[in-house]
Coordinates of C-alpha atoms in Angstrom, one line a residue:
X1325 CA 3.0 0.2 -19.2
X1326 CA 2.4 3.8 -19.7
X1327 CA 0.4 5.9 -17.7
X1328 CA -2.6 5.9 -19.4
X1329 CA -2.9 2.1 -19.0
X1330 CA -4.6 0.2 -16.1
X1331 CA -3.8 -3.4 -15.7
X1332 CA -5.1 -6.2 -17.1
X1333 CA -7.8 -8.7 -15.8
X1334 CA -6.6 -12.1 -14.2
X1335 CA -8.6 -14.8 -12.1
X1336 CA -7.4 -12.8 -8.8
X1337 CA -9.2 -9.6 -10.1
X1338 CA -12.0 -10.9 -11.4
X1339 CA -12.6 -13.1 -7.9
X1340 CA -11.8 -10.0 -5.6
X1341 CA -14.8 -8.1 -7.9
X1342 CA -17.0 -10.9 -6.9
X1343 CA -15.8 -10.9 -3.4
X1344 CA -17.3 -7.2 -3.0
X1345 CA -20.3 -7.6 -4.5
X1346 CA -20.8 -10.6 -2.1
X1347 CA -19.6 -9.0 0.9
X1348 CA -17.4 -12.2 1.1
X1349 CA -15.1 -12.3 4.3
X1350 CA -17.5 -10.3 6.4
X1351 CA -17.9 -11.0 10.1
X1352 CA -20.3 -7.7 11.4
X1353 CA -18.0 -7.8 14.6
X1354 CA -16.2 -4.7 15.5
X1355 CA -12.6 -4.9 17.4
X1356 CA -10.1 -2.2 18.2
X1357 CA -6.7 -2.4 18.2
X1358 CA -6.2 -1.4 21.9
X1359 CA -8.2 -4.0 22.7
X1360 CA -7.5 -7.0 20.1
X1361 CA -4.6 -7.5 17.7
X1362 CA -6.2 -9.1 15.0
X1363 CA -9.0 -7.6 13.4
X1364 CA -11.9 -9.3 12.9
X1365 CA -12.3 -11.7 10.1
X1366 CA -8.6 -12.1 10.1
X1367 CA -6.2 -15.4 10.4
X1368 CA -2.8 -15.6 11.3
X1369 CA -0.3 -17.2 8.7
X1370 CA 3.9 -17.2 9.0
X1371 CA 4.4 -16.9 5.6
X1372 CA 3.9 -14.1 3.4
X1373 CA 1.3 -14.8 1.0
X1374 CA 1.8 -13.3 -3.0
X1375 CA -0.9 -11.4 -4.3
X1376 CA -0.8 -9.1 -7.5
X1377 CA -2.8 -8.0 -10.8
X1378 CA -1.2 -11.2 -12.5
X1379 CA 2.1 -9.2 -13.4
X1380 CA 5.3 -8.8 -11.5
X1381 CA 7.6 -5.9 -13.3
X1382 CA 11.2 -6.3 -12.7
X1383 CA 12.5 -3.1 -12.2
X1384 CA 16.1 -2.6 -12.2
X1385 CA 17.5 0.0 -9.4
X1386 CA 19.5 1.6 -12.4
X1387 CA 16.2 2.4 -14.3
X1388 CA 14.2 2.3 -11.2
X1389 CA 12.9 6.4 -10.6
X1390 CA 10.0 7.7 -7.7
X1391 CA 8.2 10.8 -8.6
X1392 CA 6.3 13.3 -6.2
X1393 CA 4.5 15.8 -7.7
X1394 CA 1.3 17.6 -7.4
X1395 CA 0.2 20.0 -4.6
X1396 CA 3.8 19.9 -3.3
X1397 CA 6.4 23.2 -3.0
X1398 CA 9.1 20.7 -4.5
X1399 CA 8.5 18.3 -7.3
X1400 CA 10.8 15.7 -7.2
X1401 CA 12.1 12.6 -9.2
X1402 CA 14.4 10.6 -7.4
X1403 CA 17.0 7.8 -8.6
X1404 CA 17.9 4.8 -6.2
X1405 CA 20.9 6.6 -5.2
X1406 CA 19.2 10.0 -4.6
X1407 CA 16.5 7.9 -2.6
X1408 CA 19.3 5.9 -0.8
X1409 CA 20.8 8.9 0.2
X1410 CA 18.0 10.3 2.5
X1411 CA 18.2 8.8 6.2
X1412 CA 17.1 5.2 6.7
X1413 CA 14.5 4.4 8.8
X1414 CA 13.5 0.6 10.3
X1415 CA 10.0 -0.2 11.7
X1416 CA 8.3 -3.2 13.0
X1417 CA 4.5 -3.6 12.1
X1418 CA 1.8 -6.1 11.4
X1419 CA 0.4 -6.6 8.3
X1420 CA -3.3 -7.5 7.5
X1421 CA -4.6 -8.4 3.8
X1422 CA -8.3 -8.1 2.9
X1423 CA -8.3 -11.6 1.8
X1424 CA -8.1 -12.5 5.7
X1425 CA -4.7 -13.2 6.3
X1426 CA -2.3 -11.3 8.9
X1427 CA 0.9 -11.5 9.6
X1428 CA 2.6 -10.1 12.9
X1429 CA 6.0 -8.4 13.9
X1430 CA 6.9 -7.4 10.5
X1431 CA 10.9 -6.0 10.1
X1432 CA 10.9 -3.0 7.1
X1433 CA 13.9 -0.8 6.2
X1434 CA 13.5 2.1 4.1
X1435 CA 12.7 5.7 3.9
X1436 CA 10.0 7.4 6.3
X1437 CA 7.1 8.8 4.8
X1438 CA 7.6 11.7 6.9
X1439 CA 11.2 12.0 5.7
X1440 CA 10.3 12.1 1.9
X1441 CA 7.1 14.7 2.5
X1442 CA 10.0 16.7 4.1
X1443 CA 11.8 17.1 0.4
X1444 CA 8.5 17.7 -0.7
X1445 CA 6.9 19.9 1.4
X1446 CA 3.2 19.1 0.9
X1447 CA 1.3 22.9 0.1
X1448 CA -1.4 23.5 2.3
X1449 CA -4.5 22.4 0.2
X1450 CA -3.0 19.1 -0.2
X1451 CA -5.4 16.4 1.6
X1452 CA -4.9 13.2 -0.3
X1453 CA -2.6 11.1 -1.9
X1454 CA -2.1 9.0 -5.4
X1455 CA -0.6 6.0 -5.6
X1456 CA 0.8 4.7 -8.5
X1457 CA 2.6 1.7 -9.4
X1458 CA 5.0 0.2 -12.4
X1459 CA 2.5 -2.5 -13.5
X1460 CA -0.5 0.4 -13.5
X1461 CA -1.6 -0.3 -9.9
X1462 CA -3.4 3.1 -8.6
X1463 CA -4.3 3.4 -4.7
X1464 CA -5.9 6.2 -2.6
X1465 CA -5.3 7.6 0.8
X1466 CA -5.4 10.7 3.1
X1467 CA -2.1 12.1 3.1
X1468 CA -2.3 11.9 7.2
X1469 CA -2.5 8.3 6.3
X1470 CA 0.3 8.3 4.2
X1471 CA 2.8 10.3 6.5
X1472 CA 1.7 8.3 9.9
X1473 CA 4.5 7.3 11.7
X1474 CA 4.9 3.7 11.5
X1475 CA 4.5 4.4 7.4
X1476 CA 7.6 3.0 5.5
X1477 CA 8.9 3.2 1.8
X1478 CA 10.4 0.0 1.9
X1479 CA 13.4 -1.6 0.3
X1480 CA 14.2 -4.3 2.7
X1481 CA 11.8 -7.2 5.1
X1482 CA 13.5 -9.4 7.4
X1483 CA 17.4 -7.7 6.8
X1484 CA 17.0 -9.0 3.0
X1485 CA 16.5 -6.3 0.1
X1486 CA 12.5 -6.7 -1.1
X1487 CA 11.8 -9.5 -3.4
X1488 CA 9.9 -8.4 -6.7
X1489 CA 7.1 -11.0 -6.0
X1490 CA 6.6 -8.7 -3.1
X1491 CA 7.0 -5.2 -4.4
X1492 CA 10.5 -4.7 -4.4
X1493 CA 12.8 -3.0 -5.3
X1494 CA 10.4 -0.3 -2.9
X1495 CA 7.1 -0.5 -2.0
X1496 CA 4.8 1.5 0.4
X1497 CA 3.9 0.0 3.9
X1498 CA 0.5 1.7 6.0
X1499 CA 0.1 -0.8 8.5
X1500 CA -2.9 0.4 9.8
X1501 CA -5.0 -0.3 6.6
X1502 CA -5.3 -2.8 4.7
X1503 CA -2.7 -4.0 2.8
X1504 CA -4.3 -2.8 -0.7
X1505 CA -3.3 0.2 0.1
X1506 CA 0.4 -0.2 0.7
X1507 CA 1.2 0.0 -3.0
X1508 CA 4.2 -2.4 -4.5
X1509 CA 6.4 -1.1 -7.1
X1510 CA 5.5 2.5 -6.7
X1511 CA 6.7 4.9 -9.0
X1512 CA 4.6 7.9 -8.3
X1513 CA 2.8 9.5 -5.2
X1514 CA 1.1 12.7 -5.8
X1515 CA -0.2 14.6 -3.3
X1516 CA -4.0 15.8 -4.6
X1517 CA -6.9 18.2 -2.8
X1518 CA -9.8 15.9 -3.5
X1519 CA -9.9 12.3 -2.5
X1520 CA -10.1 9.9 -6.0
X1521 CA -10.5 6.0 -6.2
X1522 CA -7.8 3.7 -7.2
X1523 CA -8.1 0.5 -8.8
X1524 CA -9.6 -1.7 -6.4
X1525 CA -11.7 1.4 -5.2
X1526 CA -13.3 1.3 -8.7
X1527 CA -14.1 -2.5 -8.0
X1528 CA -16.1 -2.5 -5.1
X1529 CA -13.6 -2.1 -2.0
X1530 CA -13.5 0.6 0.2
X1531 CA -12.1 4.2 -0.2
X1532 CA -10.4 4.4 3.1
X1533 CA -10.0 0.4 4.7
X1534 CA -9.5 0.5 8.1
X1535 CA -9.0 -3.5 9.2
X1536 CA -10.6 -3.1 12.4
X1537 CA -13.6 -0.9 11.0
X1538 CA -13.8 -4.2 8.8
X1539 CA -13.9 -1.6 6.0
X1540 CA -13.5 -4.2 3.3
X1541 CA -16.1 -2.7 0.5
X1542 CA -17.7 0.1 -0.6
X1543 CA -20.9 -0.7 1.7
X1544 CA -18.9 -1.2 4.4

């Protein structure tokens, strides 16, 4: 897919559309996280449910590349090996989906946010960041978001390299927003002035998604 693209309609898109013009899932209760683990609106599951665009790319770690670019003093483009190469980091977090589900105690290995923006070196006027993904995925978020510490470029759950199904062979983890946000398959993050919307931002869902805000949709 090239980078013009966006990706293609399927029965989860088209429903999740639906869901935001019906304000679907909303509870109008307010938790915090000091407070109350699970957001509101939320269920606990074990597994790991499978959600995408209808497309899983296989991407091979020999062809596999991660740009940064934008308002950065360093562009870079990184191989597997040149991404394997900077310090590993593991972190433990919860997960929570906008489709209700959350999943607690999470076990990610992979490369710190923080450790990549340090290659980078994000130039002052950066604010935001870009997400974008093999299969043509784009998500938003405040760069603050994106280099917070429990934030994880992920190759590995559970002590197992990341399955494609679920964004491997690296995807982005936030745990503090929703899980839209935590792009799979990323091949790109650029680092921007102004904040944009992704692909689910154009639908209907919310620019920013804080679980416990219940910031599902736009309205929200």
């Amino acid at each position: 897919m090239s980078d013009d693209q966006t990706p293609v309609d399927s029965k989860l898109t088209s429903s999740k559309r639906r869901w935001a013009s019906e304000g679907k899932f909303l509870t109008g209760r307010i938790t915090r996280p000091e407070a109350e683990r699970l957001p509101p609106g939320q269920h606990l599951v074990k597994n790991w449910p499978v959600l995408d665009l209808g497309q899983q790319p296989v991407i091979s770690t020999e062809s596999w590349r991660l740009e940064v670019r934008g308002l950065v003093e360093t562009t870079l483009t990184l191989t597997w090996g040149d991404f394997q190469a900077i310090g590993q980091s593991t972190r433990v977090s919860d997960i929570h989906c906008v489709t209700t589900w959350s999943r607690y105690d999470n076990n990610w290995k992979g490369v710190s946010t923080r450790d990549l923006l340090d290659r980078a070196m994000p130039k002052p006027q950066a604010a935001y960041v870009m997400l974008t993904s093999y299969d043509g995925y784009t998500t938003n978020l405040p760069l603050a978001d994106f280099a917070a510490d429990d934030a994880i470029l992920a190759t590995s759950w559970e002590g197992l390299p990341l399955t494609p199904e679920h964004g491997g062979p690296m995807r982005l983890v936030v745990p503090h927003l929703y899980f839209w946000k935590s792009a799979k398959w990323l091949r790109r993050i650029e680092l921007i002035a102004a904040d944009e919307a992704g692909f689910w931002e154009k639908n209907g869902y919310h620019m920013y998604g804080d679980p416990w805000r219940e910031q599902r949709y736009s309205d929200d």
